[in-house]
Tab-separated table of C-alpha atoms in Angstrom:
chain	number	residue	atom	x	y	z
A	157	THR	CA	13.670	-28.862	-3.497
A	158	GLY	CA	10.407	-27.008	-5.431
A	159	LYS	CA	8.228	-28.641	-2.819
A	160	CYS	CA	5.095	-26.950	-1.345
A	161	PHE	CA	4.600	-26.820	2.269
A	162	TYR	CA	1.543	-25.454	2.633
A	163	THR	CA	-1.529	-23.791	0.854
A	164	PHE	CA	-3.396	-20.857	2.262
A	165	ARG	CA	-7.191	-21.303	1.676
A	166	GLY	CA	-9.519	-18.934	3.064
A	167	HIS	CA	-10.225	-15.833	0.281
A	168	SER	CA	-12.815	-16.050	-0.964
A	169	ALA	CA	-11.906	-13.776	-4.432
A	170	GLU	CA	-8.719	-14.033	-5.874
A	171	ILE	CA	-6.001	-12.411	-3.972
A	172	VAL	CA	-4.208	-9.233	-5.615
A	173	CYS	CA	-1.401	-8.272	-3.334
A	174	LEU	CA	0.900	-9.841	-1.131
A	175	SER	CA	3.833	-9.120	1.464
A	176	PHE	CA	6.624	-10.691	3.921
A	177	ASN	CA	7.136	-9.385	7.359
A	178	PRO	CA	10.303	-8.391	7.502
A	179	GLN	CA	10.381	-9.224	11.013
A	180	SER	CA	8.880	-12.322	11.726
A	181	THR	CA	7.632	-15.340	9.478
A	182	LEU	CA	4.683	-13.853	9.062
A	183	LEU	CA	2.573	-13.621	5.229
A	184	ALA	CA	0.023	-10.579	4.715
A	185	THR	CA	-2.518	-11.592	1.604
A	186	GLY	CA	-4.590	-9.050	0.140
A	187	SER	CA	-7.768	-9.699	-1.939
A	188	MET	CA	-10.712	-8.914	-4.498
A	189	ASP	CA	-12.990	-10.280	-1.211
A	190	THR	CA	-12.638	-6.767	0.902
A	191	THR	CA	-10.259	-8.531	3.552
A	192	ALA	CA	-6.886	-8.960	3.823
A	193	LYS	CA	-5.302	-12.251	5.872
A	194	LEU	CA	-2.420	-12.854	8.127
A	195	TRP	CA	-0.478	-16.316	7.593
A	196	ASP	CA	2.041	-17.877	9.613
A	197	LEU	CA	4.303	-20.040	7.286
A	198	GLU	CA	6.609	-21.958	10.484
A	199	LYS	CA	3.017	-23.497	10.878
A	200	GLY	CA	0.835	-23.247	7.554
A	201	GLU	CA	-2.375	-21.977	9.146
A	202	GLU	CA	-4.443	-18.508	9.216
A	203	VAL	CA	-4.106	-16.028	11.931
A	204	ALA	CA	-5.592	-13.270	11.983
A	205	THR	CA	-8.572	-11.189	8.971
A	206	LEU	CA	-8.608	-7.845	7.536
A	207	ASN	CA	-11.678	-7.458	8.329
A	208	GLY	CA	-12.162	-2.992	6.994
A	209	HIS	CA	-12.154	-2.338	3.698
A	210	SER	CA	-15.522	-2.012	1.336
A	211	ALA	CA	-14.314	-3.095	-1.766
A	212	GLU	CA	-10.831	-5.000	-3.246
A	213	ILE	CA	-7.713	-4.617	-1.104
A	214	ILE	CA	-5.387	-3.885	-3.961
A	215	ALA	CA	-2.088	-2.822	-1.991
A	216	LEU	CA	-0.280	-3.986	1.970
A	217	SER	CA	2.521	-3.435	2.929
A	218	PHE	CA	4.073	-4.124	6.628
A	219	ASN	CA	6.061	-0.866	8.176
A	220	THR	CA	10.203	-2.657	8.975
A	221	LYS	CA	9.375	-3.353	12.077
A	222	GLY	CA	6.371	-6.191	11.442
A	223	ASP	CA	4.117	-4.713	13.704
A	224	ARG	CA	1.294	-2.265	11.547
A	225	ILE	CA	0.853	-3.385	8.272
A	226	ILE	CA	-0.929	-1.071	5.617
A	227	THR	CA	-3.431	-1.706	3.360
A	228	GLY	CA	-5.374	0.368	0.473
A	229	SER	CA	-9.147	-0.093	-1.145
A	230	PHE	CA	-10.551	0.912	-3.775
A	231	ASP	CA	-12.682	2.123	-1.557
A	232	HIS	CA	-10.670	4.540	-1.371
A	233	THR	CA	-9.039	4.232	1.946
A	234	VAL	CA	-5.504	3.173	3.150
A	235	ALA	CA	-5.905	1.712	6.681
A	236	VAL	CA	-3.006	1.025	9.057
A	237	TRP	CA	-3.784	-2.200	11.207
A	238	ASP	CA	-1.769	-3.644	14.678
A	239	VAL	CA	-0.042	-6.844	13.367
A	240	GLY	CA	-0.830	-8.406	16.632
A	241	THR	CA	-4.557	-8.008	17.263
A	242	GLY	CA	-5.702	-7.768	14.203
A	243	ARG	CA	-7.509	-4.574	14.565
A	244	GLU	CA	-7.330	-0.748	12.301
A	245	GLN	CA	-6.099	1.426	13.804
A	246	ASN	CA	-5.526	4.825	11.568
A	247	LEU	CA	-7.642	5.311	8.870
A	248	LEU	CA	-5.407	7.370	7.143
A	249	ILE	CA	-7.699	8.443	3.842
A	250	LYS	CA	-11.026	8.370	3.130
A	251	ILE	CA	-11.682	9.672	-0.799
A	252	PRO	CA	-15.076	11.225	-1.240
A	253	THR	CA	-16.542	9.520	-4.068
A	254	ASN	CA	-18.773	13.194	-4.668
A	255	ASN	CA	-18.120	16.879	-3.671
A	256	ALA	CA	-18.272	16.465	0.261
A	257	THR	CA	-15.781	16.489	2.653
A	258	GLU	CA	-15.916	13.641	4.174
A	259	GLY	CA	-13.557	11.403	5.786
A	260	LYS	CA	-10.661	12.334	8.166
A	261	LEU	CA	-8.230	13.524	5.413
A	262	VAL	CA	-9.411	14.064	1.714
A	263	GLN	CA	-7.304	14.091	-0.857
A	264	ARG	CA	-7.281	17.192	-3.153
A	265	ARG	CA	-7.879	14.840	-6.412
A	266	ASP	CA	-8.344	18.198	-8.525
A	267	GLN	CA	-4.742	19.555	-8.124
A	268	CYS	CA	-3.723	16.171	-9.432
A	269	PRO	CA	-6.305	13.543	-9.771
A	270	CYS	CA	-3.677	10.308	-9.622
A	271	LEU	CA	-0.627	12.188	-11.097
A	272	CYS	CA	0.215	12.458	-8.088
A	273	VAL	CA	1.527	10.853	-4.236
A	274	GLN	CA	0.384	12.056	-1.723
A	275	LEU	CA	2.657	11.517	1.709
A	276	TRP	CA	1.024	11.119	4.779
A	277	ASN	CA	1.564	10.678	8.069
A	278	ALA	CA	0.451	6.677	9.790
A	279	VAL	CA	0.946	7.499	13.132
A	280	THR	CA	-1.425	11.381	13.125
A	281	GLY	CA	-2.486	10.883	9.382
A	282	ALA	CA	-1.297	14.295	8.512
A	283	HIS	CA	-1.194	15.274	5.193
A	284	ILE	CA	3.083	15.782	4.813
A	285	ALA	CA	3.197	16.459	0.565
A	286	THR	CA	2.187	16.130	-3.197
A	287	LEU	CA	4.799	14.205	-4.846
A	288	ALA	CA	3.786	15.629	-8.679
A	289	ALA	CA	5.702	14.834	-11.624
A	290	HIS	CA	4.063	12.532	-14.130
A	291	SER	CA	2.163	12.673	-17.055
A	292	LYS	CA	-0.470	9.685	-16.459
A	293	GLU	CA	-1.750	7.903	-13.550
A	294	VAL	CA	0.992	6.241	-10.658
A	295	LEU	CA	1.021	2.725	-10.828
A	296	ASP	CA	3.294	1.616	-7.848
A	297	VAL	CA	4.588	3.417	-4.983
A	298	CYS	CA	7.552	2.083	-2.947
A	299	PHE	CA	9.761	3.764	-0.238
A	300	ASP	CA	13.822	2.325	-0.137
A	301	TYR	CA	14.727	-0.198	3.433
A	302	ALA	CA	16.138	3.212	4.689
A	303	GLY	CA	13.239	5.266	4.218
A	304	GLN	CA	15.663	7.914	2.254
A	305	ARG	CA	14.173	7.845	-0.768
A	306	ILE	CA	10.657	6.805	-2.535
A	307	ALA	CA	10.547	5.511	-5.920
A	308	THR	CA	7.398	6.028	-8.000
A	309	ALA	CA	6.502	3.831	-11.113
A	310	SER	CA	3.840	5.117	-13.582
A	311	ALA	CA	1.736	5.181	-17.141
A	312	ASP	CA	4.057	7.676	-18.629
A	313	GLY	CA	6.317	4.853	-19.167
A	314	SER	CA	8.959	6.754	-16.294
A	315	ALA	CA	10.095	6.013	-13.141
A	316	ARG	CA	10.961	8.943	-10.127
A	317	VAL	CA	12.640	8.599	-6.738
A	318	TYR	CA	12.603	11.064	-4.743
A	319	ASN	CA	14.374	12.266	-1.319
A	320	ALA	CA	11.868	11.228	1.783
A	321	GLY	CA	13.642	14.040	4.176
A	322	THR	CA	13.195	17.532	0.768
A	323	LYS	CA	10.311	15.893	-1.314
A	324	GLN	CA	12.809	16.897	-4.408
A	325	CYS	CA	12.941	14.021	-7.081
A	326	ILE	CA	16.596	13.388	-7.329
A	327	ALA	CA	16.080	11.202	-10.637
A	328	LYS	CA	14.164	10.354	-13.217
A	329	LEU	CA	14.091	6.778	-14.851
A	330	GLU	CA	12.851	7.308	-18.679
A	331	GLY	CA	13.601	4.623	-21.605
A	332	HIS	CA	10.514	2.011	-21.012
A	333	GLU	CA	7.730	1.799	-24.671
A	334	ASP	CA	4.754	1.963	-22.028
A	335	GLU	CA	4.112	2.153	-19.499
A	336	ILE	CA	5.619	0.674	-15.791
A	337	SER	CA	3.451	-1.338	-13.404
A	338	LYS	CA	5.665	-1.669	-10.549
A	339	VAL	CA	8.754	-0.287	-8.708
A	340	SER	CA	10.418	-1.776	-5.732
């Protein structure tokens, strides 16, 4: 019908990303105001505000169970949050802004600065693998719904598909004349 049921207001800056919870009626939004918010789509109200990042949240996604949400920020951190409580569960990545090794985990930027994908165990925070194949920055990454494949999109105009188990590239998708900014 095209009817608008709710307009969600609460962020103090632009919303740059959103994700639907696959197991409930929650919607998550990430904003330039450094927060993520959880919204109940049935009630039309805010459920929780996720505070902790010191810069814009540029990516977020629910896990397949819908009980965790991961956020990525321009503050160089990736955080895992409990959906039920709205509390941060784990800070996965803390990329230092200088040569010091601060934070829980450090991305090896000297080996592939933004040209590769770093895989981390979301529960333990352990580094699993580095997927490197692009000649320019990686702009987006996603898993398939079964968690068996990983797709990457790059400013080099290509996408790659990896086997999540072996970490091997199984497909090179080329043909765009300019960058690929999103993959799903």
